[in-house]
Short mmCIF file of C-alpha atoms and ligand atoms in Angstrom, two decimals:
data_model
loop_
_atom_site.label_atom_id
_atom_site.label_comp_id
_atom_site.label_asym_id
_atom_site.label_seq_id
_atom_site.Cartn_x
_atom_site.Cartn_y
_atom_site.Cartn_z
CA MET A 1 37.57 -57.38 63.60
CA ALA A 2 39.94 -56.27 66.32
CA SER A 3 38.56 -56.04 69.92
CA ARG A 4 37.67 -52.69 71.23
CA LYS A 5 39.93 -51.51 74.07
CA LEU A 6 38.46 -49.51 76.87
CA PHE A 7 40.21 -48.20 79.70
CA LEU A 8 38.15 -47.63 82.91
CA LEU A 9 39.06 -45.03 85.45
CA PRO A 10 36.30 -45.07 88.22
CA GLY A 11 38.27 -42.74 90.45
CA ASP A 12 36.55 -41.65 93.76
CA GLY A 13 33.32 -41.36 95.32
CA ILE A 14 30.37 -42.19 93.38
CA GLY A 15 32.70 -42.51 90.37
CA VAL A 16 33.09 -46.08 91.70
CA GLU A 17 29.56 -46.76 92.46
CA SER A 18 28.50 -45.52 88.95
CA MET A 19 31.10 -47.39 87.14
CA ALA A 20 30.01 -50.69 88.84
CA GLU A 21 26.61 -50.40 86.77
CA VAL A 22 28.48 -49.41 83.49
CA LYS A 23 30.56 -52.52 83.84
CA LYS A 24 27.27 -54.73 84.40
CA ILE A 25 26.16 -53.45 80.75
CA ILE A 26 29.74 -53.94 79.10
CA ALA A 27 29.81 -57.36 80.60
CA TYR A 28 26.46 -58.09 78.96
CA MET A 29 27.53 -56.43 75.52
CA ASP A 30 30.89 -58.48 75.45
CA LYS A 31 29.49 -61.83 76.55
CA GLU A 32 25.90 -62.12 75.20
CA LEU A 33 26.22 -59.91 72.24
CA GLY A 34 29.75 -60.74 71.31
CA LEU A 35 30.96 -56.86 70.94
CA ASP A 36 34.44 -58.07 72.09
CA PHE A 37 35.36 -55.24 74.34
CA GLU A 38 38.71 -55.61 75.88
CA CYS A 39 38.50 -53.84 79.41
CA GLU A 40 41.45 -52.71 81.65
CA GLU A 41 41.04 -50.79 84.87
CA GLY A 42 42.93 -48.20 86.48
CA LEU A 43 43.38 -45.75 89.37
CA VAL A 44 42.82 -41.98 89.12
CA GLY A 45 42.24 -38.88 91.55
CA GLY A 46 42.41 -39.76 95.32
CA ALA A 47 42.65 -43.51 94.63
CA ALA A 48 45.73 -43.16 92.58
CA TYR A 49 47.31 -40.89 95.36
CA ASP A 50 46.50 -43.27 98.04
CA ALA A 51 48.16 -46.31 95.99
CA HIS A 52 51.01 -44.20 94.23
CA GLY A 53 51.31 -40.71 95.54
CA THR A 54 50.42 -39.29 92.36
CA ALA A 55 46.88 -38.44 90.62
CA ILE A 56 47.62 -40.89 87.89
CA SER A 57 50.37 -43.20 87.70
CA GLU A 58 52.76 -43.40 84.45
CA GLU A 59 51.53 -46.79 83.80
CA ASP A 60 47.94 -45.89 83.71
CA MET A 61 48.61 -42.85 81.52
CA LYS A 62 50.38 -45.29 79.00
CA ARG A 63 47.15 -47.63 79.28
CA ALA A 64 44.99 -44.40 78.64
CA LEU A 65 46.97 -43.62 75.63
CA ALA A 66 46.72 -47.27 74.20
CA ALA A 67 42.98 -47.48 74.59
CA ASP A 68 40.41 -46.81 72.09
CA ALA A 69 38.49 -44.87 74.70
CA VAL A 70 38.80 -44.02 78.24
CA LEU A 71 35.76 -44.40 80.62
CA PHE A 72 36.22 -41.77 83.51
CA GLY A 73 34.09 -41.64 86.87
CA ALA A 74 34.78 -38.78 89.10
CA VAL A 75 37.54 -37.51 91.14
CA GLY A 76 37.99 -35.81 94.49
CA GLY A 77 36.61 -35.59 98.02
CA PRO A 78 37.60 -34.04 101.31
CA LYS A 79 39.82 -36.84 102.11
CA TRP A 80 42.55 -35.48 99.72
CA ALA A 81 41.84 -31.80 100.66
CA LYS A 82 45.39 -31.17 101.97
CA VAL A 83 47.62 -33.10 99.50
CA PRO A 84 50.12 -31.31 97.51
CA TYR A 85 48.59 -29.16 94.72
CA GLU A 86 50.56 -31.02 91.95
CA VAL A 87 49.12 -34.32 92.97
CA ARG A 88 45.54 -33.28 93.92
CA PRO A 89 42.88 -35.51 92.55
CA GLU A 90 41.82 -33.15 89.68
CA ALA A 91 45.36 -33.15 88.56
CA GLY A 92 44.78 -36.58 87.03
CA LEU A 93 41.75 -35.46 84.89
CA LEU A 94 44.00 -32.36 83.63
CA ARG A 95 46.96 -34.49 82.97
CA LEU A 96 44.42 -37.01 80.68
CA ARG A 97 43.06 -33.93 78.89
CA LYS A 98 46.49 -32.69 78.08
CA ASP A 99 48.34 -35.78 77.15
CA LEU A 100 45.15 -37.19 74.94
CA GLY A 101 45.17 -33.88 73.37
CA LEU A 102 41.25 -33.69 74.19
CA PHE A 103 40.35 -30.32 72.44
CA ALA A 104 36.67 -30.84 71.86
CA ASN A 105 34.06 -31.20 74.62
CA LEU A 106 30.81 -32.41 73.72
CA ARG A 107 27.92 -31.93 76.28
CA PRO A 108 24.39 -32.89 75.21
CA ALA A 109 21.43 -31.63 76.80
CA ILE A 110 18.65 -34.01 76.35
CA CYS A 111 15.39 -33.62 78.15
CA TYR A 112 13.80 -37.11 78.70
CA PRO A 113 9.80 -36.36 78.36
CA SER A 114 9.28 -38.00 81.98
CA LEU A 115 11.56 -35.63 83.56
CA ALA A 116 10.60 -32.43 81.92
CA SER A 117 8.76 -31.21 84.98
CA ALA A 118 12.18 -31.02 86.66
CA SER A 119 13.36 -28.34 84.42
CA SER A 120 13.56 -24.76 85.67
CA LEU A 121 11.72 -23.71 82.30
CA LYS A 122 8.37 -24.63 81.23
CA ARG A 123 7.52 -28.16 80.06
CA GLU A 124 6.74 -27.05 76.82
CA LEU A 125 9.97 -25.40 76.03
CA VAL A 126 11.96 -28.47 77.10
CA ASP A 127 9.98 -31.45 76.41
CA GLY A 128 11.96 -33.44 73.64
CA LEU A 129 14.76 -30.98 73.86
CA ASP A 130 17.93 -32.46 72.31
CA ILE A 131 20.96 -30.04 71.67
CA LEU A 132 24.65 -30.67 71.68
CA ILE A 133 27.27 -28.09 72.82
CA VAL A 134 30.67 -28.47 71.44
CA ARG A 135 33.22 -26.46 73.66
CA GLU A 136 36.78 -25.78 72.53
CA LEU A 137 38.69 -27.19 75.57
CA THR A 138 42.45 -26.44 75.50
CA GLY A 139 42.60 -22.95 74.41
CA GLY A 140 41.18 -19.54 74.90
CA VAL A 141 41.36 -17.23 78.16
CA TYR A 142 41.92 -20.22 80.40
CA PHE A 143 45.27 -20.95 78.89
CA GLY A 144 46.29 -17.64 77.21
CA GLU A 145 49.64 -15.96 78.49
CA PRO A 146 50.22 -13.49 79.89
CA LYS A 147 47.99 -14.73 82.83
CA GLU A 148 49.14 -12.89 86.17
CA ILE A 149 48.37 -10.47 88.76
CA ILE A 150 50.81 -7.66 88.93
CA ASP A 151 50.95 -5.51 91.92
CA LEU A 152 50.81 -1.89 90.81
CA GLY A 153 51.72 -0.36 94.19
CA HIS A 154 49.68 2.17 96.33
CA GLY A 155 47.22 -0.62 97.09
CA GLN A 156 46.37 -1.43 93.59
CA LYS A 157 46.65 -4.71 91.55
CA ARG A 158 46.18 -5.68 88.04
CA ALA A 159 44.70 -8.95 86.98
CA ILE A 160 45.23 -10.13 83.62
CA ASP A 161 44.01 -13.18 81.55
CA THR A 162 44.65 -13.33 77.90
CA GLN A 163 42.22 -14.59 75.28
CA ILE A 164 44.06 -16.20 72.17
CA TYR A 165 42.89 -18.19 69.33
CA ASP A 166 44.83 -19.48 66.39
CA THR A 167 43.30 -20.43 63.16
CA TYR A 168 44.09 -24.10 63.35
CA GLU A 169 42.28 -24.18 67.00
CA ILE A 170 39.04 -22.88 65.49
CA ASP A 171 39.43 -24.77 62.20
CA ARG A 172 39.49 -28.12 64.05
CA ILE A 173 36.66 -27.57 66.59
CA ALA A 174 34.45 -25.97 63.65
CA ARG A 175 34.97 -29.46 61.96
CA VAL A 176 34.02 -31.39 64.82
CA ALA A 177 30.61 -29.38 65.26
CA PHE A 178 29.85 -29.79 61.54
CA ASP A 179 30.72 -33.48 61.30
CA LEU A 180 28.32 -34.02 64.49
CA ALA A 181 25.78 -32.01 62.89
CA ARG A 182 25.62 -34.20 60.01
CA THR A 183 24.53 -37.02 62.20
CA ARG A 184 21.71 -34.90 63.80
CA LYS A 185 19.64 -32.17 62.46
CA ASN A 186 22.20 -30.74 60.13
CA LYS A 187 22.42 -27.27 61.92
CA VAL A 188 25.30 -25.57 63.47
CA THR A 189 25.03 -22.38 65.44
CA SER A 190 28.42 -20.57 66.22
CA LEU A 191 28.65 -18.22 69.32
CA GLU A 192 31.26 -15.66 69.68
CA LYS A 193 31.35 -11.82 70.37
CA HIS A 194 32.91 -10.33 66.84
CA ASN A 195 31.39 -6.94 67.97
CA VAL A 196 33.80 -6.42 70.80
CA MET A 197 36.50 -9.18 70.65
CA LYS A 198 39.23 -9.67 68.00
CA THR A 199 39.14 -13.71 68.67
CA GLY A 200 35.32 -13.33 68.00
CA ILE A 201 36.20 -11.68 64.53
CA LEU A 202 38.52 -14.67 63.69
CA TRP A 203 36.13 -17.28 64.99
CA ASN A 204 33.53 -16.03 62.66
CA GLU A 205 35.61 -15.83 59.83
CA VAL A 206 37.40 -19.12 60.11
CA VAL A 207 33.98 -21.06 61.06
CA THR A 208 32.56 -19.47 57.79
CA GLU A 209 35.52 -20.44 55.88
CA VAL A 210 35.38 -24.01 56.93
CA HIS A 211 31.72 -24.27 56.27
CA ASP A 212 31.79 -22.79 52.71
CA LYS A 213 34.94 -24.91 51.92
CA ASP A 214 33.65 -28.38 53.02
CA TYR A 215 30.32 -28.29 54.87
CA LYS A 216 28.00 -26.55 52.50
CA ASP A 217 25.38 -29.08 53.39
CA VAL A 218 24.99 -27.97 56.79
CA THR A 219 23.10 -25.09 57.87
CA LEU A 220 25.41 -22.48 59.71
CA GLU A 221 24.03 -19.73 61.68
CA HIS A 222 26.16 -17.20 63.55
CA MET A 223 25.01 -15.57 66.88
CA LEU A 224 26.59 -13.08 69.35
CA ALA A 225 26.97 -15.08 72.49
CA ASP A 226 25.02 -12.79 74.70
CA SER A 227 22.10 -13.20 72.27
CA GLY A 228 22.75 -16.97 72.22
CA GLY A 229 22.53 -17.33 75.88
CA MET A 230 19.27 -15.44 75.84
CA GLN A 231 17.94 -17.62 73.05
CA LEU A 232 19.26 -20.69 74.98
CA VAL A 233 16.68 -20.24 77.77
CA ARG A 234 13.94 -18.38 75.52
CA ALA A 235 13.41 -21.01 73.03
CA PRO A 236 16.36 -23.86 73.42
CA LYS A 237 14.60 -26.23 70.87
CA GLN A 238 15.86 -23.94 67.97
CA PHE A 239 19.38 -25.19 68.62
CA ASP A 240 20.92 -28.49 67.32
CA VAL A 241 24.67 -28.09 67.69
CA ILE A 242 26.29 -25.23 69.22
CA VAL A 243 29.83 -24.35 68.70
CA THR A 244 31.94 -22.05 70.91
CA ASP A 245 35.11 -21.16 72.56
CA ASN A 246 36.28 -22.32 76.08
CA LEU A 247 34.83 -19.52 78.22
CA PHE A 248 31.52 -19.35 76.63
CA GLY A 249 31.22 -23.17 76.30
CA ASP A 250 31.99 -23.57 79.90
CA ILE A 251 29.05 -21.27 81.02
CA PHE A 252 26.47 -22.16 78.28
CA SER A 253 27.00 -25.80 78.86
CA ASP A 254 26.19 -25.39 82.58
CA ILE A 255 22.89 -23.43 81.68
CA ALA A 256 22.07 -26.09 79.19
CA ALA A 257 22.43 -28.66 81.82
CA MET A 258 19.89 -27.08 84.07
CA LEU A 259 17.36 -27.02 81.36
CA THR A 260 17.39 -30.72 81.67
CA GLY A 261 16.96 -31.11 85.40
CA SER A 262 19.59 -33.05 87.39
CA LEU A 263 23.18 -33.17 87.52
CA GLY A 264 23.05 -37.12 87.72
CA MET A 265 21.62 -37.30 84.21
CA LEU A 266 24.40 -35.45 82.47
CA PRO A 267 27.05 -37.35 80.24
CA SER A 268 29.95 -35.61 78.28
CA ALA A 269 32.60 -36.71 75.77
CA SER A 270 35.94 -35.17 75.09
CA LEU A 271 37.75 -36.04 71.76
CA GLY A 272 41.23 -35.45 70.57
CA GLU A 273 42.65 -35.02 66.96
CA GLU A 274 41.91 -37.69 64.31
CA ASP A 275 45.01 -39.65 63.33
CA LYS A 276 45.17 -39.34 59.57
CA LYS A 277 46.42 -42.69 59.02
CA THR A 278 43.82 -44.81 61.43
CA GLY A 279 40.98 -42.48 61.44
CA LYS A 280 41.05 -42.82 65.14
CA ARG A 281 40.96 -40.23 67.84
CA HIS A 282 41.80 -40.38 71.70
CA ALA A 283 38.33 -39.93 73.75
CA LEU A 284 37.43 -39.51 77.27
CA TYR A 285 33.77 -40.14 78.32
CA GLU A 286 32.67 -38.93 81.95
CA PRO A 287 29.65 -37.74 83.64
CA VAL A 288 29.46 -34.11 84.26
CA HIS A 289 29.12 -34.35 87.96
CA GLY A 290 31.73 -34.75 90.64
CA SER A 291 32.67 -37.58 93.15
CA ALA A 292 29.53 -36.34 95.56
CA PRO A 293 31.24 -36.96 98.69
CA ASP A 294 27.90 -36.28 100.67
CA ILE A 295 26.37 -39.36 99.13
CA ALA A 296 29.20 -41.55 98.46
CA GLY A 297 29.04 -45.08 99.72
CA LYS A 298 25.21 -44.76 100.25
CA GLY A 299 24.28 -46.58 97.36
CA ILE A 300 22.02 -43.70 96.36
CA ALA A 301 23.98 -41.86 93.55
CA ASN A 302 22.14 -41.74 90.14
CA PRO A 303 24.32 -43.94 87.54
CA ILE A 304 22.48 -42.41 84.37
CA ALA A 305 24.94 -39.77 83.70
CA MET A 306 27.69 -42.48 83.69
CA ILE A 307 25.68 -44.96 81.60
CA ALA A 308 24.96 -42.19 79.24
CA SER A 309 28.47 -41.62 78.90
CA LEU A 310 29.07 -45.21 77.80
CA ALA A 311 26.22 -44.65 75.14
CA MET A 312 28.39 -41.65 73.92
CA CYS A 313 31.29 -43.87 73.91
CA LEU A 314 29.59 -46.42 71.71
CA ARG A 315 28.47 -43.69 69.53
CA TYR A 316 31.61 -41.81 68.87
CA SER A 317 34.50 -43.98 69.52
CA PHE A 318 33.08 -47.22 68.19
CA LEU A 319 30.36 -45.95 65.69
CA MET A 320 27.88 -48.28 67.27
CA GLY A 321 25.07 -45.69 66.92
CA ALA A 322 22.22 -48.62 66.97
CA GLU A 323 23.51 -49.80 70.30
CA ALA A 324 24.02 -46.38 71.61
CA ASP A 325 20.24 -45.56 70.54
CA ARG A 326 19.04 -48.68 72.44
CA LEU A 327 21.06 -48.04 75.43
CA GLU A 328 19.56 -44.29 75.43
CA LYS A 329 16.12 -45.61 74.83
CA ALA A 330 16.77 -48.08 77.73
CA ILE A 331 17.17 -45.15 79.91
CA SER A 332 14.14 -43.23 78.76
CA ALA A 333 12.02 -46.35 79.15
CA VAL A 334 13.10 -46.99 82.79
CA LEU A 335 12.34 -43.34 83.56
CA ASP A 336 8.78 -43.57 81.73
CA ASP A 337 8.15 -46.64 84.21
CA GLY A 338 8.44 -44.28 87.08
CA VAL A 339 11.72 -45.79 88.51
CA ARG A 340 13.82 -42.98 90.18
CA THR A 341 16.96 -42.57 92.25
CA ALA A 342 16.66 -40.05 95.09
CA ASP A 343 17.98 -37.03 93.24
CA ILE A 344 15.31 -37.24 90.49
CA TYR A 345 12.63 -38.64 92.90
CA SER A 346 9.06 -37.15 93.00
CA GLU A 347 5.85 -38.21 94.76
CA GLY A 348 4.40 -41.41 93.21
CA MET A 349 7.47 -42.73 91.54
CA LYS A 350 9.46 -45.71 92.76
CA LYS A 351 12.55 -44.85 94.54
CA VAL A 352 15.74 -47.17 93.90
CA SER A 353 19.13 -47.62 94.59
CA THR A 354 22.25 -46.98 92.42
CA GLY A 355 22.37 -50.64 91.74
CA GLU A 356 18.65 -51.27 91.13
CA MET A 357 18.73 -48.15 88.60
CA GLY A 358 21.44 -49.88 86.84
CA ASP A 359 19.72 -53.24 86.79
CA ALA A 360 16.59 -51.84 85.59
CA ILE A 361 18.43 -50.13 82.48
CA LEU A 362 20.26 -53.49 81.68
CA GLN A 363 16.98 -55.26 81.91
CA LYS A 364 15.20 -52.85 79.43
CA PHE A 365 18.29 -52.72 77.25
CA LYS A 366 18.29 -56.75 77.06
CA THR A 367 14.53 -56.70 76.12
CA MET A 368 15.26 -54.12 73.58
CA VAL A 369 18.04 -56.17 72.09
CA ALA A 370 16.06 -59.42 71.99
P1 LIG B 1 29.24 -32.81 92.73
O1 LIG B 1 29.02 -32.91 91.15
O2 LIG B 1 30.12 -33.89 93.23
O3 LIG B 1 27.94 -32.78 93.62
C1 LIG B 1 27.02 -31.78 93.49
C2 LIG B 1 25.73 -32.08 94.38
O4 LIG B 1 25.11 -32.96 93.20
C3 LIG B 1 25.95 -32.98 95.42
O5 LIG B 1 24.95 -32.82 96.62
C4 LIG B 1 25.68 -34.29 95.03
O6 LIG B 1 25.39 -35.27 96.03
C5 LIG B 1 24.74 -33.99 93.87
N1 LIG B 1 25.20 -35.27 92.84
C6 LIG B 1 26.09 -35.14 91.92
N2 LIG B 1 25.94 -36.17 91.05
C7 LIG B 1 24.92 -36.92 91.60
C8 LIG B 1 24.43 -38.10 91.13
N3 LIG B 1 25.04 -38.68 90.14
N4 LIG B 1 23.33 -38.63 91.73
C9 LIG B 1 22.63 -38.19 92.72
N5 LIG B 1 23.35 -36.81 93.22
C10 LIG B 1 24.46 -36.40 92.61
O7 LIG B 1 30.08 -31.34 92.99
P2 LIG B 1 30.72 -30.91 94.13
O8 LIG B 1 30.01 -31.38 95.42
O9 LIG B 1 31.05 -29.60 94.09
O10 LIG B 1 32.19 -31.62 94.19
C11 LIG B 1 32.70 -32.93 94.94
C12 LIG B 1 34.01 -33.23 94.53
O11 LIG B 1 34.07 -33.63 93.30
C13 LIG B 1 35.26 -32.24 94.77
O12 LIG B 1 36.23 -32.76 95.16
C14 LIG B 1 35.29 -31.59 93.44
O13 LIG B 1 36.56 -31.06 93.19
C15 LIG B 1 35.04 -32.92 92.50
N6 LIG B 1 34.63 -32.59 91.11
C16 LIG B 1 35.08 -33.54 90.21
C17 LIG B 1 34.61 -33.62 89.14
C18 LIG B 1 35.34 -34.62 88.01
O14 LIG B 1 35.74 -35.60 88.27
N7 LIG B 1 35.11 -34.26 86.67
C19 LIG B 1 33.62 -32.69 88.46
C20 LIG B 1 33.10 -31.76 89.55
C21 LIG B 1 33.63 -31.83 90.82
#
């Protein structure tokens, strides 16, 4: 079988430190398990700016486009606060999202039992929580035109953002949500506001049509987004897959993140359109957190979000569900053993460095494979 092409972009700050732990796991899978990964590494963000004067070089963009999947660390930091806007570190990530056509953002909210007490909700509400938020990433109010501030005179201004969705944008994100639901608990909840928004009416119609035509076996539920938000903190375990637009998805995925405790634990995936001929799609996997300049270089960052992003990559880009399950179980088992980086530490637990956490997860993974 052809090798699996991974392109690694560690970026800046703790992106580099967390990616080092992922590299250990990939090296083990490659050499010891014979999974045949072909890894290349490039520069993005401030690191790319320092080397090339741009947030990502054309050469690295080509390598990202040629890869089966991109693993991305994090970008940014005070060192690059004054660089020109077009080449600021974040521009590298935006360019990747745009050129790879990453329209579907997947944010799981999984609550590991041994961390349930770190949630802002009661333990019984979040213990064992496993939901997936599928957010439309390239349309909606963040991109719609007109988008401007007009000076009306007399000390008054008018700010305009435009929420726009076309049928095809809703159709393709709904299909991603239904496909993923089939690999989980087979339920999709679609959130919009059809009571006050035209885009909500179209969203509701298109999701229903896609369901009735091709996904009758999946349970579909519609909820008004405000009510869905309330349910998300009242009884989050009622959800399996939530599909929603760019704005609501942005907000709800951050709320869902807090249900699970720490920023250092949260992976994400962004997927592009499926190539009808090869069945492949561009994909980028990254932790939700940033480059954490306040702790960068200290060896104390939690690498779990980055390692869990690798697990998502195995599952969605390489269809290696069994290995993804093992990696996620290894993370869970290490947490059950009381091993903690500083951000998730509580009294009586064993405090470890970034490298020690990565090693502990790899050791567990090895014993599970054997
Ligand atoms: P951040 O996510 O980097 O950090 C927020 C807080 O959480 C910090 O106190 C940090 O120490 C802590 N934290 C984050 N990840 C952690 C981990 N894995 N282990 C332990 N603690 C962790 O957000 P910020 O401070 O708002 O932003 C810092 C820089 O990162 C900025 O330049 C911002 O633009 C950039 N950023 C990049 C991305 C990305 O690359 N996708 C995302 C968000 C922010």
